[in-house]
Amino acid sequence: MRILLLSDIHANLEALDACLAAAPAHDLVINLGDVVGYGANPNEVTDISRKISKYVVRGNHDKAVVDLMDVKQFNPIAAMAALWTRDKLTPENLEWLRQLPQGPLRAEEGGDMQFVHGSPLDEDEYLVSVRDAMQPLMASTVAVTFFGHTHVQGGFFWDQEDSDMVVPQYPTRGGTDNWALALDRKTRYLINPGSVGQPRDGDWRSAFAIFDADQYAVEFHRVPYDLKTAQEKILAEHLPQRLATRLAAGR
């Protein structure tokens, strides 16, 4: 069983198209949330996500655009984008987003894994350091938790004796790259496939991952995409300029 893991697409159609074109063979797609928000193509990205994803966990931006979360909790730029997205989405796509489940989510295909947006303890929690990750790792009874929300590819592990970060190592910052991590069955993991549509780990390229349940390994991927078009679309919709410029910096 090979699972394509997508997260934080944020209505970036060019990035999503690039990921799907580059993705190796897989058996199903699981989406870790924030399908919309920030980007200029919320309907197109939602349509694709509805078609290809067997499981989708709701993200905080997904909640905000359907009024399940107060946009006042967002910074002004994110709030403006959420309100714009709400106006742009079709009724069908709004309803689909409204019905997305809260994580943790388990797949009927089985396996000792679960899927969340932020943390298995709090769907809106940011796990950005080993200290943040320790409580959910120690509390979890599941070997591998896949999460998003931070837009930082990699993750954390804990094996009763040691804990540390997982940081993919790539030879370039401009081409198509991948990095494999063999998992240990006695270790607990929190794995983030990275953000498809708005990476914030200093690498502008779109990010995704493949989990191979049979090999018990994760393949992290980075792929370049049509950044200029994604930026031009944001500006053409009169969304905040910052949403366009930050794509190039991966921040």
Short mmCIF file of N, CA, C and O in Angstrom, two decimals, residues 101-192:
data_model
loop_
_atom_site.label_atom_id
_atom_site.label_comp_id
_atom_site.label_asym_id
_atom_site.label_seq_id
_atom_site.Cartn_x
_atom_site.Cartn_y
_atom_site.Cartn_z
N PRO A 101 -14.22 15.95 8.09
CA PRO A 101 -14.09 15.51 9.48
C PRO A 101 -12.91 16.13 10.20
O PRO A 101 -11.91 16.52 9.59
N GLN A 102 -13.04 16.19 11.50
CA GLN A 102 -11.94 16.60 12.36
C GLN A 102 -11.01 15.43 12.60
O GLN A 102 -11.46 14.29 12.77
N GLY A 103 -9.70 15.68 12.60
CA GLY A 103 -8.77 14.62 12.93
C GLY A 103 -8.71 14.39 14.44
O GLY A 103 -9.23 15.19 15.21
N PRO A 104 -8.09 13.29 14.88
CA PRO A 104 -7.41 12.28 14.08
C PRO A 104 -8.39 11.39 13.30
O PRO A 104 -9.47 11.08 13.77
N LEU A 105 -7.95 10.98 12.13
CA LEU A 105 -8.72 10.13 11.24
C LEU A 105 -7.93 8.86 11.00
O LEU A 105 -6.71 8.90 10.80
N ARG A 106 -8.63 7.73 11.03
CA ARG A 106 -7.99 6.45 10.71
C ARG A 106 -8.53 5.96 9.38
O ARG A 106 -9.71 6.13 9.07
N ALA A 107 -7.67 5.31 8.59
CA ALA A 107 -8.07 4.78 7.29
C ALA A 107 -8.56 3.36 7.44
O ALA A 107 -7.99 2.57 8.21
N GLU A 108 -9.60 3.02 6.70
CA GLU A 108 -10.15 1.67 6.78
C GLU A 108 -9.18 0.63 6.22
O GLU A 108 -9.33 -0.57 6.47
N GLU A 109 -8.19 1.09 5.46
CA GLU A 109 -7.18 0.16 4.92
C GLU A 109 -6.31 -0.40 6.03
O GLU A 109 -5.52 -1.33 5.81
N GLY A 110 -6.43 0.19 7.23
CA GLY A 110 -5.69 -0.34 8.36
C GLY A 110 -4.29 0.22 8.45
O GLY A 110 -3.93 1.20 7.81
N GLY A 111 -3.47 -0.43 9.23
CA GLY A 111 -2.13 0.06 9.47
C GLY A 111 -2.11 0.91 10.73
O GLY A 111 -3.10 1.57 11.07
N ASP A 112 -1.00 0.90 11.42
CA ASP A 112 -0.87 1.62 12.69
C ASP A 112 -0.51 3.07 12.41
O ASP A 112 0.61 3.53 12.68
N MET A 113 -1.50 3.82 11.86
CA MET A 113 -1.26 5.21 11.47
C MET A 113 -2.56 6.00 11.61
O MET A 113 -3.65 5.45 11.60
N GLN A 114 -2.40 7.32 11.76
CA GLN A 114 -3.54 8.21 11.83
C GLN A 114 -3.19 9.52 11.13
O GLN A 114 -2.01 9.80 10.87
N PHE A 115 -4.24 10.32 10.86
CA PHE A 115 -4.06 11.53 10.05
C PHE A 115 -4.74 12.70 10.74
O PHE A 115 -5.90 12.61 11.15
N VAL A 116 -4.00 13.80 10.88
CA VAL A 116 -4.51 15.00 11.54
C VAL A 116 -4.08 16.22 10.74
O VAL A 116 -3.24 16.13 9.84
N HIS A 117 -4.64 17.37 11.11
CA HIS A 117 -4.14 18.61 10.50
C HIS A 117 -3.03 19.20 11.37
O HIS A 117 -1.90 19.35 10.91
N GLY A 118 -3.34 19.51 12.61
CA GLY A 118 -2.34 20.13 13.48
C GLY A 118 -1.64 19.12 14.37
O GLY A 118 -0.46 18.83 14.21
N SER A 119 -2.38 18.58 15.34
CA SER A 119 -1.83 17.62 16.30
C SER A 119 -2.93 16.63 16.65
O SER A 119 -4.11 16.97 16.60
N PRO A 120 -2.58 15.42 17.05
CA PRO A 120 -3.61 14.48 17.48
C PRO A 120 -4.32 14.92 18.76
O PRO A 120 -5.40 14.43 19.07
N LEU A 121 -3.74 15.87 19.49
CA LEU A 121 -4.35 16.38 20.71
C LEU A 121 -5.18 17.64 20.48
O LEU A 121 -6.05 17.96 21.28
N ASP A 122 -4.88 18.36 19.40
CA ASP A 122 -5.58 19.62 19.09
C ASP A 122 -5.42 19.88 17.60
O ASP A 122 -4.30 20.10 17.13
N GLU A 123 -6.52 19.88 16.87
CA GLU A 123 -6.44 20.00 15.41
C GLU A 123 -5.83 21.32 14.94
O GLU A 123 -5.40 21.42 13.79
N ASP A 124 -5.79 22.33 15.82
CA ASP A 124 -5.24 23.63 15.42
C ASP A 124 -3.88 23.92 16.04
O ASP A 124 -3.35 25.03 15.92
N GLU A 125 -3.28 22.93 16.71
CA GLU A 125 -1.99 23.13 17.35
C GLU A 125 -0.85 23.07 16.33
O GLU A 125 -0.86 22.23 15.43
N TYR A 126 0.14 23.95 16.50
CA TYR A 126 1.33 23.95 15.65
C TYR A 126 2.44 23.15 16.33
O TYR A 126 2.85 23.47 17.45
N LEU A 127 2.95 22.15 15.64
CA LEU A 127 4.07 21.35 16.13
C LEU A 127 5.32 21.78 15.36
O LEU A 127 5.56 21.33 14.24
N VAL A 128 6.10 22.67 15.96
CA VAL A 128 7.25 23.24 15.26
C VAL A 128 8.59 22.88 15.91
O VAL A 128 9.64 23.14 15.33
N SER A 129 8.57 22.30 17.10
CA SER A 129 9.81 21.96 17.79
C SER A 129 9.66 20.59 18.44
O SER A 129 8.55 20.06 18.59
N VAL A 130 10.79 20.02 18.83
CA VAL A 130 10.76 18.74 19.53
C VAL A 130 9.95 18.86 20.82
O VAL A 130 9.20 17.95 21.19
N ARG A 131 10.08 19.99 21.50
CA ARG A 131 9.32 20.20 22.73
C ARG A 131 7.81 20.14 22.45
O ARG A 131 7.06 19.54 23.20
N ASP A 132 7.38 20.78 21.35
CA ASP A 132 5.96 20.73 20.99
C ASP A 132 5.51 19.30 20.73
O ASP A 132 4.38 18.92 21.04
N ALA A 133 6.39 18.51 20.12
CA ALA A 133 6.02 17.17 19.65
C ALA A 133 6.00 16.13 20.74
O ALA A 133 5.35 15.08 20.59
N MET A 134 6.69 16.36 21.85
CA MET A 134 6.86 15.30 22.84
C MET A 134 5.54 14.84 23.47
O MET A 134 5.32 13.64 23.62
N GLN A 135 4.67 15.77 23.83
CA GLN A 135 3.42 15.35 24.46
C GLN A 135 2.56 14.49 23.53
O GLN A 135 2.11 13.41 23.94
N PRO A 136 2.31 14.93 22.29
CA PRO A 136 1.53 14.05 21.40
C PRO A 136 2.23 12.74 21.09
O PRO A 136 1.56 11.70 20.94
N LEU A 137 3.56 12.73 21.00
CA LEU A 137 4.26 11.49 20.74
C LEU A 137 4.12 10.52 21.91
O LEU A 137 3.86 9.32 21.74
N MET A 138 4.27 11.03 23.12
CA MET A 138 4.21 10.18 24.30
C MET A 138 2.78 9.73 24.60
O MET A 138 2.55 8.64 25.13
N ALA A 139 1.80 10.57 24.25
CA ALA A 139 0.41 10.23 24.52
C ALA A 139 -0.18 9.29 23.49
O ALA A 139 -1.17 8.60 23.76
N SER A 140 0.42 9.26 22.32
CA SER A 140 -0.16 8.49 21.22
C SER A 140 0.02 6.99 21.41
O SER A 140 1.05 6.52 21.91
N THR A 141 -0.99 6.24 20.99
CA THR A 141 -0.88 4.78 20.94
C THR A 141 -0.70 4.29 19.51
O THR A 141 -0.72 3.10 19.24
N VAL A 142 -0.52 5.27 18.58
CA VAL A 142 -0.38 4.98 17.16
C VAL A 142 1.08 5.20 16.76
O VAL A 142 1.71 6.18 17.16
N ALA A 143 1.60 4.30 15.93
CA ALA A 143 3.02 4.37 15.58
C ALA A 143 3.37 5.59 14.74
O ALA A 143 4.38 6.25 14.97
N VAL A 144 2.53 5.90 13.74
CA VAL A 144 2.83 6.99 12.81
C VAL A 144 1.63 7.92 12.71
O VAL A 144 0.53 7.47 12.37
N THR A 145 1.86 9.18 12.99
CA THR A 145 0.84 10.21 12.81
C THR A 145 1.30 11.15 11.72
O THR A 145 2.40 11.70 11.79
N PHE A 146 0.48 11.32 10.70
CA PHE A 146 0.78 12.26 9.63
C PHE A 146 0.03 13.55 9.91
O PHE A 146 -1.17 13.53 10.18
N PHE A 147 0.75 14.68 9.85
CA PHE A 147 0.17 15.96 10.17
C PHE A 147 0.63 17.03 9.19
O PHE A 147 1.58 16.83 8.43
N GLY A 148 -0.04 18.17 9.21
CA GLY A 148 0.33 19.30 8.37
C GLY A 148 0.41 20.57 9.19
O GLY A 148 1.05 20.62 10.23
N HIS A 149 -0.24 21.63 8.69
CA HIS A 149 -0.47 22.88 9.43
C HIS A 149 0.74 23.81 9.52
O HIS A 149 0.60 25.02 9.39
N THR A 150 1.94 23.27 9.76
CA THR A 150 3.11 24.14 9.93
C THR A 150 3.74 24.54 8.60
O THR A 150 4.55 25.47 8.57
N HIS A 151 3.44 23.81 7.52
CA HIS A 151 4.03 24.04 6.21
C HIS A 151 5.52 23.74 6.19
O HIS A 151 6.25 24.23 5.33
N VAL A 152 5.98 22.93 7.13
CA VAL A 152 7.39 22.56 7.24
C VAL A 152 7.51 21.06 7.04
O VAL A 152 6.98 20.27 7.83
N GLN A 153 8.21 20.66 5.99
CA GLN A 153 8.34 19.23 5.68
C GLN A 153 9.31 18.56 6.64
O GLN A 153 10.36 19.13 6.98
N GLY A 154 8.97 17.36 7.06
CA GLY A 154 9.84 16.60 7.96
C GLY A 154 9.05 15.98 9.08
O GLY A 154 8.10 15.25 8.84
N GLY A 155 9.42 16.27 10.34
CA GLY A 155 8.67 15.76 11.46
C GLY A 155 9.53 15.48 12.67
O GLY A 155 10.59 16.09 12.87
N PHE A 156 9.07 14.50 13.49
CA PHE A 156 9.69 14.22 14.78
C PHE A 156 9.57 12.72 15.06
O PHE A 156 8.71 12.05 14.52
N PHE A 157 10.46 12.23 15.96
CA PHE A 157 10.36 10.85 16.38
C PHE A 157 10.72 10.72 17.86
O PHE A 157 11.40 11.57 18.43
N TRP A 158 10.25 9.62 18.45
CA TRP A 158 10.55 9.30 19.85
C TRP A 158 10.60 7.80 20.00
O TRP A 158 9.68 7.10 19.57
N ASP A 159 11.70 7.28 20.58
CA ASP A 159 11.88 5.83 20.68
C ASP A 159 12.11 5.36 22.11
O ASP A 159 12.82 4.39 22.34
N GLN A 160 11.53 6.05 23.08
CA GLN A 160 11.67 5.75 24.50
C GLN A 160 13.00 6.23 25.08
O GLN A 160 13.10 6.49 26.28
N GLU A 161 14.02 6.31 24.25
CA GLU A 161 15.33 6.73 24.73
C GLU A 161 15.77 8.07 24.14
O GLU A 161 16.53 8.80 24.76
N ASP A 162 15.30 8.39 22.97
CA ASP A 162 15.76 9.59 22.28
C ASP A 162 14.61 10.20 21.50
O ASP A 162 13.65 9.52 21.13
N SER A 163 14.72 11.49 21.25
CA SER A 163 13.76 12.20 20.40
C SER A 163 14.51 13.23 19.58
O SER A 163 15.52 13.77 20.01
N ASP A 164 14.01 13.49 18.38
CA ASP A 164 14.69 14.47 17.52
C ASP A 164 13.77 14.83 16.36
O ASP A 164 12.67 14.27 16.22
N MET A 165 14.24 15.73 15.53
CA MET A 165 13.52 16.16 14.35
C MET A 165 13.91 15.29 13.15
O MET A 165 15.01 14.73 13.10
N VAL A 166 13.01 15.21 12.20
CA VAL A 166 13.28 14.62 10.89
C VAL A 166 13.37 15.77 9.89
O VAL A 166 12.41 16.53 9.73
N VAL A 167 14.53 15.93 9.27
CA VAL A 167 14.75 17.03 8.33
C VAL A 167 15.25 16.46 7.01
O VAL A 167 16.40 16.02 6.92
N PRO A 168 14.41 16.43 5.96
CA PRO A 168 14.87 15.92 4.67
C PRO A 168 16.08 16.69 4.14
O PRO A 168 16.18 17.91 4.32
N GLN A 169 16.97 15.96 3.50
CA GLN A 169 18.19 16.56 2.95
C GLN A 169 18.15 16.45 1.43
O GLN A 169 18.11 15.34 0.89
N TYR A 170 18.18 17.60 0.76
CA TYR A 170 18.09 17.62 -0.70
C TYR A 170 19.36 18.21 -1.31
O TYR A 170 19.94 19.15 -0.74
N PRO A 171 19.78 17.71 -2.46
CA PRO A 171 20.99 18.23 -3.10
C PRO A 171 20.80 19.57 -3.77
O PRO A 171 21.78 20.27 -4.06
N THR A 172 19.56 19.97 -4.10
CA THR A 172 19.33 21.23 -4.81
C THR A 172 18.21 22.01 -4.14
O THR A 172 17.54 21.52 -3.23
N ARG A 173 18.01 23.24 -4.60
CA ARG A 173 16.87 24.05 -4.19
C ARG A 173 16.08 24.52 -5.40
O ARG A 173 15.30 25.46 -5.30
N GLY A 174 16.27 23.84 -6.53
CA GLY A 174 15.56 24.27 -7.73
C GLY A 174 14.99 23.15 -8.57
O GLY A 174 14.07 23.38 -9.36
N GLY A 175 15.51 21.94 -8.42
CA GLY A 175 15.06 20.84 -9.24
C GLY A 175 14.05 19.96 -8.54
O GLY A 175 13.54 20.28 -7.48
N THR A 176 13.76 18.82 -9.15
CA THR A 176 12.88 17.82 -8.57
C THR A 176 13.73 16.86 -7.75
O THR A 176 14.65 16.23 -8.28
N ASP A 177 13.46 16.77 -6.45
CA ASP A 177 14.27 15.97 -5.55
C ASP A 177 13.39 15.09 -4.67
O ASP A 177 12.21 15.39 -4.44
N ASN A 178 13.98 14.01 -4.16
CA ASN A 178 13.30 13.19 -3.16
C ASN A 178 14.31 12.67 -2.15
O ASN A 178 15.52 12.61 -2.43
N TRP A 179 13.79 12.32 -0.99
CA TRP A 179 14.63 11.85 0.12
C TRP A 179 13.85 10.81 0.89
O TRP A 179 12.70 11.05 1.27
N ALA A 180 14.45 9.64 1.09
CA ALA A 180 13.74 8.52 1.71
C ALA A 180 14.14 8.36 3.16
O ALA A 180 15.31 8.53 3.54
N LEU A 181 13.16 7.99 3.98
CA LEU A 181 13.38 7.73 5.40
C LEU A 181 12.80 6.37 5.74
O LEU A 181 11.58 6.16 5.64
N ALA A 182 13.65 5.43 6.13
CA ALA A 182 13.19 4.12 6.60
C ALA A 182 12.74 4.27 8.04
O ALA A 182 13.49 4.77 8.89
N LEU A 183 11.52 3.84 8.33
CA LEU A 183 10.99 3.95 9.68
C LEU A 183 11.32 2.70 10.50
O LEU A 183 11.49 1.61 9.96
N ASP A 184 11.40 2.90 11.81
CA ASP A 184 11.65 1.81 12.74
C ASP A 184 10.34 1.47 13.45
O ASP A 184 9.67 2.36 13.97
N ARG A 185 9.97 0.22 13.48
CA ARG A 185 8.67 -0.17 14.02
C ARG A 185 8.58 -0.03 15.54
O ARG A 185 7.49 -0.12 16.12
N LYS A 186 9.69 0.21 16.22
CA LYS A 186 9.68 0.41 17.66
C LYS A 186 9.66 1.90 18.03
O LYS A 186 9.72 2.24 19.21
N THR A 187 9.60 2.75 17.01
CA THR A 187 9.67 4.19 17.21
C THR A 187 8.35 4.84 16.82
O THR A 187 7.70 4.39 15.88
N ARG A 188 7.96 5.88 17.52
CA ARG A 188 6.77 6.64 17.17
C ARG A 188 7.19 7.86 16.36
O ARG A 188 8.21 8.50 16.66
N TYR A 189 6.37 8.19 15.38
CA TYR A 189 6.69 9.29 14.47
C TYR A 189 5.53 10.26 14.31
O TYR A 189 4.35 9.88 14.34
N LEU A 190 5.88 11.50 14.13
CA LEU A 190 5.00 12.55 13.60
C LEU A 190 5.61 12.99 12.30
O LEU A 190 6.73 13.53 12.28
N ILE A 191 4.93 12.77 11.19
CA ILE A 191 5.49 13.03 9.87
C ILE A 191 4.65 14.07 9.13
O ILE A 191 3.43 13.92 8.99
N ASN A 192 5.32 15.12 8.66
CA ASN A 192 4.66 16.19 7.90
C ASN A 192 5.13 16.13 6.44
O ASN A 192 6.33 16.28 6.18
#
